[in-house]
Amino acid sequence: MAAAASSLGRSGALEITRRLAAICGPPFSRLAGPADEVAGRPARWVAVPGGPHAAAEVLRLAAKHDLTVVPRGAGTKIDWGATPVQVDILLDTGRLAGIGHDPVDSLVTDVGAGTPLRAVQATLERTGQRLAMDAPSPGATLGGVLAAGEAGPLRHRHGSPCDQLLGVRYLAADGELISVGGGAPGLDLARLLCGSQGALGVLVSASLRVQPVPASRLWVSRPVWTPLEVHDLIRTILAARLEPSAIELDLPGGTPRPRTPYPPGHPSATARERHPSMSGRAGAPSRAGSLVVLLEGGPADVTERAERLVGLLHGEATIAHSAPTWWRRYPFAPGDTALRLEVPIGDLHAAVYALRDAAGAPVPVRGSAGLGVVHAALPGALPADRVASILAAVRGVLLARQGRCVVVSAPAAVRQAVDLWGELAGLAQLRAAKRHLDPEHRLAPGRLPGGL
């Protein structure tokens, strides 16, 4: 494939440029620039088709000339995952946008893949509705959220965006436009596009569940110091059956042992010092973390549930009418090695302790503790071999607990040196889907596990 693309020659490259301009319009096709990269791999052309049929033509052109295609939404997660083997055409979905005009009382909306998620929410809010999606990436498109398998705090009660799919339209690698929905068997196959980073198909639009905007929202926050303390609190919260919309955790990094906010002899200070999670572990964070529960519903009902929860979490818990500043934000920054840990909730504390022990200090951790899905950040300056040893230690602990640790994004040296995925039970299914949807490995080759 790479040889075919490089053998086009000047006249062949000019022909591709001309054909893309004819398909998309001169303002919407161009030679790629320095910013047009996918996980460090530069593209050759950028095409912004004006609709599904134009996008299909781009794919047919790529197939004719044996070129690779990588879809791009807003580019907020373009560096997530593995580096593709080759990027000939970067297919920008920005013009595959729009929101279906359904009746106000409809429970379904159709959204173009290139539509920014915040634009969808703003439109729905005018009629008192919303999508139960709150992906952390600012400016992300619906297609980008689905293609990256991204989800925010609301996944606790409503599932991931992929779980809310009722139908989808997508383009296979040969340009065939496929529509599935209504419980059709094809929807299961289409759902594999979620998290595929564009390597199985190009999302065109999706039909999704819509729900009324909650009349009231309250955040109940409790300071926490250790993963084992979090484990105990989550068990208490879930046992209370308060129907939380989200249970989010923020644990900071740091090295000094925490200073108790209470004077010596205070009952809470004594209880914290005696808590088993405080013993035998050096390098605790320098400030308290937070466990925050979101409650939604009618005003009276939400207030009553929030007060019950404060009572269960004791006097340190507080109620707020707005989310904490870290809500819906990842703990990592550009240039960090970003990890995603998935583990049964009863073993989340073991996973975080394993990460701390392997790293030699507390690591920033944030995410949906009520589901056992959290993100963590390792400094970008850590050498690749050090990151590899940390991953090996953490994955060894998670393997026995039916959990996994994935490298979401990383500096180039780390990405090239480590196994980004670890053990993957569904690799055979993924291979079958790739073989069915993209037998020539033309869509984002190498983005998926196993080099797919």
Short mmCIF file of C-alpha atoms in Angstrom, two decimals:
data_model
loop_
_atom_site.label_atom_id
_atom_site.label_comp_id
_atom_site.label_asym_id
_atom_site.label_seq_id
_atom_site.Cartn_x
_atom_site.Cartn_y
_atom_site.Cartn_z
CA MET A 1 0.00 0.00 0.00
CA ALA A 2 2.76 2.43 0.91
CA ALA A 3 4.59 1.49 -2.26
CA ALA A 4 1.46 2.09 -4.33
CA ALA A 5 0.93 5.53 -2.83
CA SER A 6 4.54 6.59 -3.25
CA SER A 7 4.63 5.39 -6.86
CA LEU A 8 1.92 7.80 -7.97
CA GLY A 9 4.52 10.26 -9.18
CA ARG A 10 3.94 13.96 -9.74
CA SER A 11 1.27 13.53 -12.40
CA GLY A 12 -0.59 10.95 -10.32
CA ALA A 13 -0.48 13.18 -7.24
CA LEU A 14 -1.79 16.11 -9.30
CA GLU A 15 -4.61 13.93 -10.55
CA ILE A 16 -5.58 12.98 -6.99
CA THR A 17 -5.52 16.66 -6.01
CA ARG A 18 -7.72 17.56 -8.98
CA ARG A 19 -10.21 14.77 -8.30
CA LEU A 20 -10.53 15.68 -4.62
CA ALA A 21 -11.24 19.29 -5.61
CA ALA A 22 -13.91 18.09 -8.03
CA ILE A 23 -15.54 15.94 -5.35
CA CYS A 24 -15.38 18.33 -2.40
CA GLY A 25 -15.06 21.74 -4.08
CA PRO A 26 -11.80 23.71 -4.36
CA PRO A 27 -12.13 25.40 -0.95
CA PHE A 28 -12.58 22.02 0.73
CA SER A 29 -9.62 19.99 -0.50
CA ARG A 30 -5.93 20.72 -0.25
CA LEU A 31 -2.48 19.33 0.24
CA ALA A 32 -1.90 18.52 3.88
CA GLY A 33 0.06 20.92 6.08
CA PRO A 34 2.26 20.51 9.18
CA ALA A 35 -0.76 20.34 11.50
CA ASP A 36 -2.40 17.52 9.55
CA GLU A 37 -0.98 14.58 11.48
CA VAL A 38 -2.49 11.50 13.07
CA ALA A 39 -0.56 10.42 16.17
CA GLY A 40 2.58 11.84 14.58
CA ARG A 41 2.01 10.46 11.07
CA PRO A 42 1.67 13.26 8.45
CA ALA A 43 -1.10 13.14 5.86
CA ARG A 44 -0.71 13.89 2.13
CA TRP A 45 -4.14 15.38 1.35
CA VAL A 46 -7.06 16.78 3.34
CA ALA A 47 -10.58 16.34 1.97
CA VAL A 48 -13.72 17.88 3.50
CA PRO A 49 -16.67 16.30 1.66
CA GLY A 50 -19.98 18.16 1.73
CA GLY A 51 -22.17 15.13 2.38
CA PRO A 52 -22.31 11.33 2.58
CA HIS A 53 -22.24 10.81 -1.19
CA ALA A 54 -19.19 13.04 -1.59
CA ALA A 55 -17.49 11.18 1.27
CA ALA A 56 -18.30 7.92 -0.54
CA GLU A 57 -16.65 9.30 -3.68
CA VAL A 58 -13.51 10.13 -1.70
CA LEU A 59 -13.37 6.54 -0.47
CA ARG A 60 -13.92 5.15 -3.97
CA LEU A 61 -11.13 7.37 -5.27
CA ALA A 62 -8.85 6.07 -2.50
CA ALA A 63 -9.76 2.48 -3.38
CA LYS A 64 -9.04 3.05 -7.06
CA HIS A 65 -5.54 4.37 -6.33
CA ASP A 66 -4.82 2.13 -3.31
CA LEU A 67 -4.64 5.05 -0.88
CA THR A 68 -5.27 5.01 2.85
CA VAL A 69 -7.94 7.17 4.51
CA VAL A 70 -8.18 8.35 8.13
CA PRO A 71 -11.34 10.17 9.29
CA ARG A 72 -10.97 13.27 11.47
CA GLY A 73 -13.59 15.19 13.43
CA ALA A 74 -12.53 18.18 15.49
CA GLY A 75 -9.13 16.58 16.06
CA THR A 76 -9.43 16.64 19.86
CA LYS A 77 -8.31 13.01 20.12
CA ILE A 78 -6.31 12.67 16.91
CA ASP A 79 -3.24 11.64 18.95
CA TRP A 80 -5.05 8.90 20.86
CA GLY A 81 -4.16 5.32 20.09
CA ALA A 82 -1.53 3.84 17.82
CA THR A 83 0.15 5.65 14.98
CA PRO A 84 -1.32 4.58 11.62
CA VAL A 85 1.02 2.92 9.16
CA GLN A 86 0.20 5.52 6.52
CA VAL A 87 -2.13 8.51 6.08
CA ASP A 88 -2.75 9.45 2.46
CA ILE A 89 -6.12 11.22 2.73
CA LEU A 90 -7.31 12.84 5.95
CA LEU A 91 -11.09 12.83 5.59
CA ASP A 92 -12.43 15.75 7.64
CA THR A 93 -16.06 15.21 8.70
CA GLY A 94 -16.76 18.87 9.51
CA ARG A 95 -19.38 19.19 6.76
CA LEU A 96 -21.12 15.91 7.67
CA ALA A 97 -23.02 17.90 10.27
CA GLY A 98 -26.58 18.68 11.23
CA ILE A 99 -29.32 17.80 13.69
CA GLY A 100 -32.55 16.10 12.62
CA HIS A 101 -35.73 18.12 13.08
CA ASP A 102 -37.83 15.70 15.08
CA PRO A 103 -41.02 16.63 16.98
CA VAL A 104 -40.40 18.21 20.38
CA ASP A 105 -41.78 15.15 22.18
CA SER A 106 -39.65 12.72 20.18
CA LEU A 107 -37.28 10.54 22.16
CA VAL A 108 -34.85 10.18 19.25
CA THR A 109 -32.64 12.60 17.34
CA ASP A 110 -30.51 12.13 14.24
CA VAL A 111 -27.11 13.84 14.36
CA GLY A 112 -24.43 14.19 11.70
CA ALA A 113 -21.06 12.78 12.69
CA GLY A 114 -19.29 16.10 12.22
CA THR A 115 -21.61 18.01 14.55
CA PRO A 116 -19.94 19.35 17.71
CA LEU A 117 -21.52 17.67 20.73
CA ARG A 118 -21.98 21.00 22.51
CA ALA A 119 -23.95 22.30 19.51
CA VAL A 120 -26.25 19.29 19.74
CA GLN A 121 -26.81 19.89 23.45
CA ALA A 122 -27.44 23.62 22.94
CA THR A 123 -30.04 22.88 20.26
CA LEU A 124 -31.82 20.25 22.33
CA GLU A 125 -31.83 22.38 25.47
CA ARG A 126 -34.07 24.91 23.72
CA THR A 127 -36.80 22.27 23.86
CA GLY A 128 -35.93 21.06 27.36
CA GLN A 129 -34.08 17.96 26.14
CA ARG A 130 -30.54 16.59 26.15
CA LEU A 131 -28.34 13.71 25.15
CA ALA A 132 -27.07 11.89 28.23
CA MET A 133 -23.51 12.43 26.99
CA ASP A 134 -20.83 14.59 28.56
CA ALA A 135 -17.55 13.61 26.91
CA PRO A 136 -14.63 15.55 28.41
CA SER A 137 -12.97 16.67 25.17
CA PRO A 138 -13.91 20.33 24.51
CA GLY A 139 -15.22 20.87 20.99
CA ALA A 140 -15.46 17.15 20.21
CA THR A 141 -17.80 16.06 17.43
CA LEU A 142 -20.36 13.32 17.88
CA GLY A 143 -18.47 11.13 15.41
CA GLY A 144 -15.20 11.73 17.23
CA VAL A 145 -16.76 10.81 20.58
CA LEU A 146 -18.11 7.55 19.14
CA ALA A 147 -14.98 6.70 17.16
CA ALA A 148 -12.80 7.17 20.24
CA GLY A 149 -15.20 5.36 22.58
CA GLU A 150 -15.18 8.45 24.80
CA ALA A 151 -17.58 8.85 27.72
CA GLY A 152 -17.98 11.22 30.66
CA PRO A 153 -19.46 11.07 34.17
CA LEU A 154 -23.04 10.40 32.97
CA ARG A 155 -21.98 6.96 31.74
CA HIS A 156 -22.60 5.72 35.31
CA ARG A 157 -26.38 5.86 34.92
CA HIS A 158 -26.95 6.13 31.19
CA GLY A 159 -24.16 4.06 29.69
CA SER A 160 -21.62 5.17 27.13
CA PRO A 161 -22.60 7.11 23.99
CA CYS A 162 -22.22 3.85 22.07
CA ASP A 163 -24.76 2.20 24.39
CA GLN A 164 -27.26 4.90 23.40
CA LEU A 165 -27.05 4.25 19.67
CA LEU A 166 -30.40 3.37 18.09
CA GLY A 167 -29.18 3.54 14.52
CA VAL A 168 -26.16 4.56 12.50
CA ARG A 169 -25.13 5.40 8.96
CA TYR A 170 -21.55 4.73 7.99
CA LEU A 171 -19.36 4.22 4.96
CA ALA A 172 -17.44 1.02 4.45
CA ALA A 173 -13.94 1.23 2.99
CA ASP A 174 -15.23 0.73 -0.57
CA GLY A 175 -17.59 3.69 -0.24
CA GLU A 176 -20.79 1.71 0.32
CA LEU A 177 -23.22 3.70 2.49
CA ILE A 178 -24.72 1.39 5.12
CA SER A 179 -27.72 2.20 7.34
CA VAL A 180 -28.70 0.03 10.29
CA GLY A 181 -31.02 0.49 13.23
CA GLY A 182 -34.20 -0.58 14.92
CA GLY A 183 -32.54 -3.53 16.61
CA ALA A 184 -31.23 -4.95 13.33
CA PRO A 185 -28.35 -7.43 13.67
CA GLY A 186 -26.19 -4.99 11.73
CA LEU A 187 -26.33 -2.57 14.66
CA ASP A 188 -24.13 -4.92 16.68
CA LEU A 189 -21.55 -4.77 13.91
CA ALA A 190 -21.93 -1.00 13.63
CA ARG A 191 -21.32 -0.63 17.36
CA LEU A 192 -17.85 -2.04 16.76
CA LEU A 193 -17.11 1.30 15.11
CA CYS A 194 -17.20 2.78 18.61
CA GLY A 195 -13.62 3.01 19.79
CA SER A 196 -12.23 1.94 16.40
CA GLN A 197 -10.57 5.32 15.67
CA GLY A 198 -11.99 5.27 12.15
CA ALA A 199 -10.29 1.98 11.24
CA LEU A 200 -13.52 0.07 10.53
CA GLY A 201 -15.69 2.66 8.82
CA VAL A 202 -16.45 6.36 8.41
CA LEU A 203 -19.35 7.44 10.61
CA VAL A 204 -21.86 9.62 8.75
CA SER A 205 -24.68 10.06 11.27
CA ALA A 206 -26.24 8.44 14.31
CA SER A 207 -29.71 8.12 15.83
CA LEU A 208 -29.61 8.55 19.60
CA ARG A 209 -31.91 8.55 22.60
CA VAL A 210 -33.05 11.93 23.89
CA GLN A 211 -34.28 12.63 27.41
CA PRO A 212 -35.73 15.60 29.31
CA VAL A 213 -33.25 17.92 31.00
CA PRO A 214 -33.36 17.19 34.76
CA ALA A 215 -35.20 19.83 36.76
CA SER A 216 -32.55 19.78 39.50
CA ARG A 217 -28.93 18.70 39.87
CA LEU A 218 -26.86 18.52 43.06
CA TRP A 219 -23.26 17.42 43.62
CA VAL A 220 -22.41 15.76 46.94
CA SER A 221 -18.67 15.91 47.60
CA ARG A 222 -16.59 14.03 50.16
CA PRO A 223 -12.82 14.52 50.68
CA VAL A 224 -10.82 11.29 50.40
CA TRP A 225 -7.19 10.44 51.02
CA THR A 226 -6.64 6.88 49.88
CA PRO A 227 -7.96 4.34 47.37
CA LEU A 228 -9.13 1.97 50.10
CA GLU A 229 -11.17 4.75 51.68
CA VAL A 230 -12.76 5.32 48.26
CA HIS A 231 -13.57 1.60 48.05
CA ASP A 232 -15.46 1.71 51.35
CA LEU A 233 -17.38 4.86 50.42
CA ILE A 234 -18.47 3.58 47.02
CA ARG A 235 -19.83 0.42 48.62
CA THR A 236 -21.85 2.63 50.98
CA ILE A 237 -23.15 4.82 48.15
CA LEU A 238 -24.20 1.93 45.92
CA ALA A 239 -25.84 0.05 48.80
CA ALA A 240 -28.00 3.11 49.58
CA ARG A 241 -29.76 2.87 46.16
CA LEU A 242 -29.90 6.63 45.67
CA GLU A 243 -29.82 6.35 41.86
CA PRO A 244 -26.75 8.53 41.28
CA SER A 245 -26.21 9.83 37.76
CA ALA A 246 -22.45 9.83 38.30
CA ILE A 247 -19.86 8.83 40.90
CA GLU A 248 -16.57 10.54 40.06
CA LEU A 249 -13.19 10.37 41.75
CA ASP A 250 -10.28 12.81 41.71
CA LEU A 251 -7.08 11.66 43.39
CA PRO A 252 -4.06 13.98 43.10
CA GLY A 253 -0.43 13.06 42.67
CA GLY A 254 2.14 14.06 45.25
CA THR A 255 4.71 12.79 47.70
CA PRO A 256 4.34 14.20 51.26
CA ARG A 257 2.18 12.48 53.82
CA PRO A 258 -1.14 14.34 54.11
CA ARG A 259 -1.71 16.90 56.83
CA THR A 260 -5.04 16.34 58.56
CA PRO A 261 -7.39 19.34 58.31
CA TYR A 262 -8.51 18.66 61.88
CA PRO A 263 -6.75 19.58 65.15
CA PRO A 264 -5.07 16.76 67.12
CA GLY A 265 -7.57 14.67 69.00
CA HIS A 266 -10.49 15.56 66.74
CA PRO A 267 -12.61 12.40 66.13
CA SER A 268 -12.29 12.68 62.34
CA ALA A 269 -8.52 13.07 62.56
CA THR A 270 -8.25 10.03 64.81
CA ALA A 271 -10.50 7.99 62.54
CA ARG A 272 -8.43 8.87 59.47
CA GLU A 273 -5.14 7.97 61.14
CA ARG A 274 -6.58 4.63 62.25
CA HIS A 275 -8.10 3.81 58.89
CA PRO A 276 -6.31 0.74 57.46
CA SER A 277 -5.77 2.54 54.17
CA MET A 278 -3.47 5.04 55.91
CA SER A 279 -0.98 2.50 57.18
CA GLY A 280 2.04 1.00 55.50
CA ARG A 281 2.14 3.28 52.45
CA ALA A 282 4.59 6.10 52.00
CA GLY A 283 4.28 8.86 49.44
CA ALA A 284 0.68 9.88 50.02
CA PRO A 285 -0.70 12.89 48.14
CA SER A 286 -0.18 16.36 49.57
CA ARG A 287 -3.87 17.28 49.44
CA ALA A 288 -7.14 15.45 49.77
CA GLY A 289 -8.83 14.03 46.73
CA SER A 290 -12.58 14.14 46.17
CA LEU A 291 -15.33 11.62 45.67
CA VAL A 292 -18.29 13.42 44.10
CA VAL A 293 -21.78 12.05 43.47
CA LEU A 294 -24.18 13.71 41.00
CA LEU A 295 -27.89 13.41 41.78
CA GLU A 296 -30.53 14.46 39.23
CA GLY A 297 -34.32 14.65 39.21
CA GLY A 298 -37.12 16.71 40.71
CA PRO A 299 -36.04 19.44 43.17
CA ALA A 300 -37.59 17.94 46.30
CA ASP A 301 -36.51 14.42 45.48
CA VAL A 302 -32.92 15.42 44.69
CA THR A 303 -32.65 17.48 47.88
CA GLU A 304 -33.93 14.58 49.98
CA ARG A 305 -31.50 12.11 48.38
CA ALA A 306 -28.59 14.53 48.76
CA GLU A 307 -29.29 15.00 52.48
CA ARG A 308 -29.51 11.24 52.96
CA LEU A 309 -26.18 10.83 51.22
CA VAL A 310 -24.51 13.49 53.37
CA GLY A 311 -25.68 11.59 56.41
CA LEU A 312 -24.22 8.34 55.08
CA LEU A 313 -20.88 9.97 54.27
CA HIS A 314 -20.69 11.74 57.65
CA GLY A 315 -20.00 15.37 58.45
CA GLU A 316 -17.22 15.93 55.92
CA ALA A 317 -19.57 15.69 52.96
CA THR A 318 -20.98 18.87 51.40
CA ILE A 319 -23.68 19.72 48.85
CA ALA A 320 -23.11 22.06 45.91
CA HIS A 321 -25.27 23.35 43.06
CA SER A 322 -22.40 23.23 40.58
CA ALA A 323 -19.77 20.70 39.61
CA PRO A 324 -16.19 20.90 40.93
CA THR A 325 -13.66 22.49 38.62
CA TRP A 326 -12.13 19.13 37.67
CA TRP A 327 -15.46 17.58 36.64
CA ARG A 328 -15.42 16.27 33.05
CA ARG A 329 -11.69 16.88 32.75
CA TYR A 330 -8.93 14.35 32.23
CA PRO A 331 -6.06 14.20 34.73
CA PHE A 332 -3.46 14.26 31.95
CA ALA A 333 -2.08 17.14 29.90
CA PRO A 334 -0.63 17.23 26.38
CA GLY A 335 2.69 15.39 26.37
CA ASP A 336 1.82 13.12 29.31
CA THR A 337 1.43 9.37 29.04
CA ALA A 338 -2.31 8.93 29.53
CA LEU A 339 -3.67 5.64 30.86
CA ARG A 340 -7.16 4.21 31.14
CA LEU A 341 -7.76 1.60 33.82
CA GLU A 342 -10.83 -0.63 33.70
CA VAL A 343 -11.46 -2.97 36.60
CA PRO A 344 -14.41 -4.31 38.63
CA ILE A 345 -15.31 -1.62 41.15
CA GLY A 346 -14.42 -3.84 44.08
CA ASP A 347 -10.83 -3.96 42.81
CA LEU A 348 -10.36 -0.31 41.85
CA HIS A 349 -8.35 0.40 44.99
CA ALA A 350 -5.98 -2.48 44.16
CA ALA A 351 -5.44 -1.09 40.66
CA VAL A 352 -4.65 2.41 41.96
CA TYR A 353 -2.33 1.06 44.63
CA ALA A 354 -0.56 -1.05 42.00
CA LEU A 355 -0.06 2.03 39.85
CA ARG A 356 1.27 4.00 42.83
CA ASP A 357 3.65 1.25 43.85
CA ALA A 358 4.95 0.76 40.32
CA ALA A 359 5.44 4.50 39.76
CA GLY A 360 7.02 5.02 43.19
CA ALA A 361 4.63 7.87 44.07
CA PRO A 362 0.92 8.73 43.87
CA VAL A 363 -0.23 9.24 40.30
CA PRO A 364 -3.11 11.59 39.37
CA VAL A 365 -6.24 9.49 38.89
CA ARG A 366 -9.67 10.69 37.82
CA GLY A 367 -12.82 9.15 36.45
CA SER A 368 -15.93 7.07 36.99
CA ALA A 369 -15.09 5.27 40.20
CA GLY A 370 -18.63 3.92 40.45
CA LEU A 371 -17.94 1.87 37.32
CA GLY A 372 -14.25 1.15 37.84
CA VAL A 373 -13.20 3.17 34.79
CA VAL A 374 -10.60 5.86 35.51
CA HIS A 375 -7.79 7.71 33.75
CA ALA A 376 -4.31 8.33 35.11
CA ALA A 377 -1.33 10.43 34.06
CA LEU A 378 2.36 9.61 33.98
CA PRO A 379 4.83 12.45 33.34
CA GLY A 380 5.78 12.78 29.69
CA ALA A 381 9.45 12.96 30.70
CA LEU A 382 9.45 9.36 31.98
CA PRO A 383 11.70 7.19 29.77
CA ALA A 384 9.92 4.63 27.63
CA ASP A 385 11.49 1.68 29.47
CA ARG A 386 10.26 3.07 32.77
CA VAL A 387 6.74 3.41 31.42
CA ALA A 388 6.97 -0.14 30.10
CA SER A 389 7.94 -1.48 33.53
CA ILE A 390 5.06 0.41 35.18
CA LEU A 391 2.61 -1.00 32.65
CA ALA A 392 3.89 -4.53 33.16
CA ALA A 393 3.48 -4.30 36.93
CA VAL A 394 -0.01 -2.79 36.77
CA ARG A 395 -1.22 -5.21 34.11
CA GLY A 396 0.07 -8.10 36.17
CA VAL A 397 -2.15 -7.02 39.06
CA LEU A 398 -5.15 -6.34 36.81
CA LEU A 399 -4.93 -9.60 34.92
CA ALA A 400 -6.00 -11.61 37.96
CA ARG A 401 -8.87 -9.16 38.56
CA GLN A 402 -10.36 -9.20 35.06
CA GLY A 403 -9.13 -5.65 34.49
CA ARG A 404 -6.96 -3.94 31.91
CA CYS A 405 -4.76 -0.90 31.45
CA VAL A 406 -4.65 0.86 28.07
CA VAL A 407 -2.30 3.63 26.95
CA VAL A 408 -4.66 6.29 25.59
CA SER A 409 -1.97 8.66 24.33
CA ALA A 410 1.75 9.10 24.87
CA PRO A 411 4.87 10.81 23.56
CA ALA A 412 6.18 9.30 20.33
CA ALA A 413 9.06 7.45 22.03
CA VAL A 414 6.71 5.78 24.50
CA ARG A 415 4.08 4.98 21.87
CA GLN A 416 6.66 3.19 19.75
CA ALA A 417 8.24 1.25 22.60
CA VAL A 418 5.33 -0.08 24.65
CA ASP A 419 2.32 -2.31 24.11
CA LEU A 420 -0.54 0.22 24.11
CA TRP A 421 -3.32 -2.32 24.60
CA GLY A 422 -2.23 -5.22 26.77
CA GLU A 423 -4.44 -8.31 26.82
CA LEU A 424 -7.52 -7.95 24.59
CA ALA A 425 -10.17 -10.65 24.75
CA GLY A 426 -12.07 -9.39 21.70
CA LEU A 427 -9.18 -9.36 19.24
CA ALA A 428 -10.60 -12.22 17.15
CA GLN A 429 -13.92 -10.39 16.79
CA LEU A 430 -12.05 -7.23 15.85
CA ARG A 431 -10.09 -9.07 13.17
CA ALA A 432 -13.32 -10.47 11.74
CA ALA A 433 -14.90 -7.00 11.65
CA LYS A 434 -11.85 -5.52 9.93
CA ARG A 435 -11.86 -8.33 7.39
CA HIS A 436 -15.56 -7.73 6.68
CA LEU A 437 -15.60 -3.92 6.57
CA ASP A 438 -12.07 -3.13 5.34
CA PRO A 439 -10.47 -6.23 3.82
CA GLU A 440 -7.76 -4.18 2.09
CA HIS A 441 -6.78 -2.44 5.36
CA ARG A 442 -7.33 0.94 3.75
CA LEU A 443 -8.99 2.72 6.71
CA ALA A 444 -6.50 3.97 9.32
CA PRO A 445 -4.25 0.90 9.01
CA GLY A 446 -2.41 0.12 12.23
CA ARG A 447 -4.69 2.14 14.52
CA LEU A 448 -6.29 -0.93 16.07
CA PRO A 449 -4.78 -3.57 18.37
CA GLY A 450 -2.77 -6.25 16.63
CA GLY A 451 -1.65 -3.81 13.96
CA LEU A 452 -5.08 -3.93 12.27
#
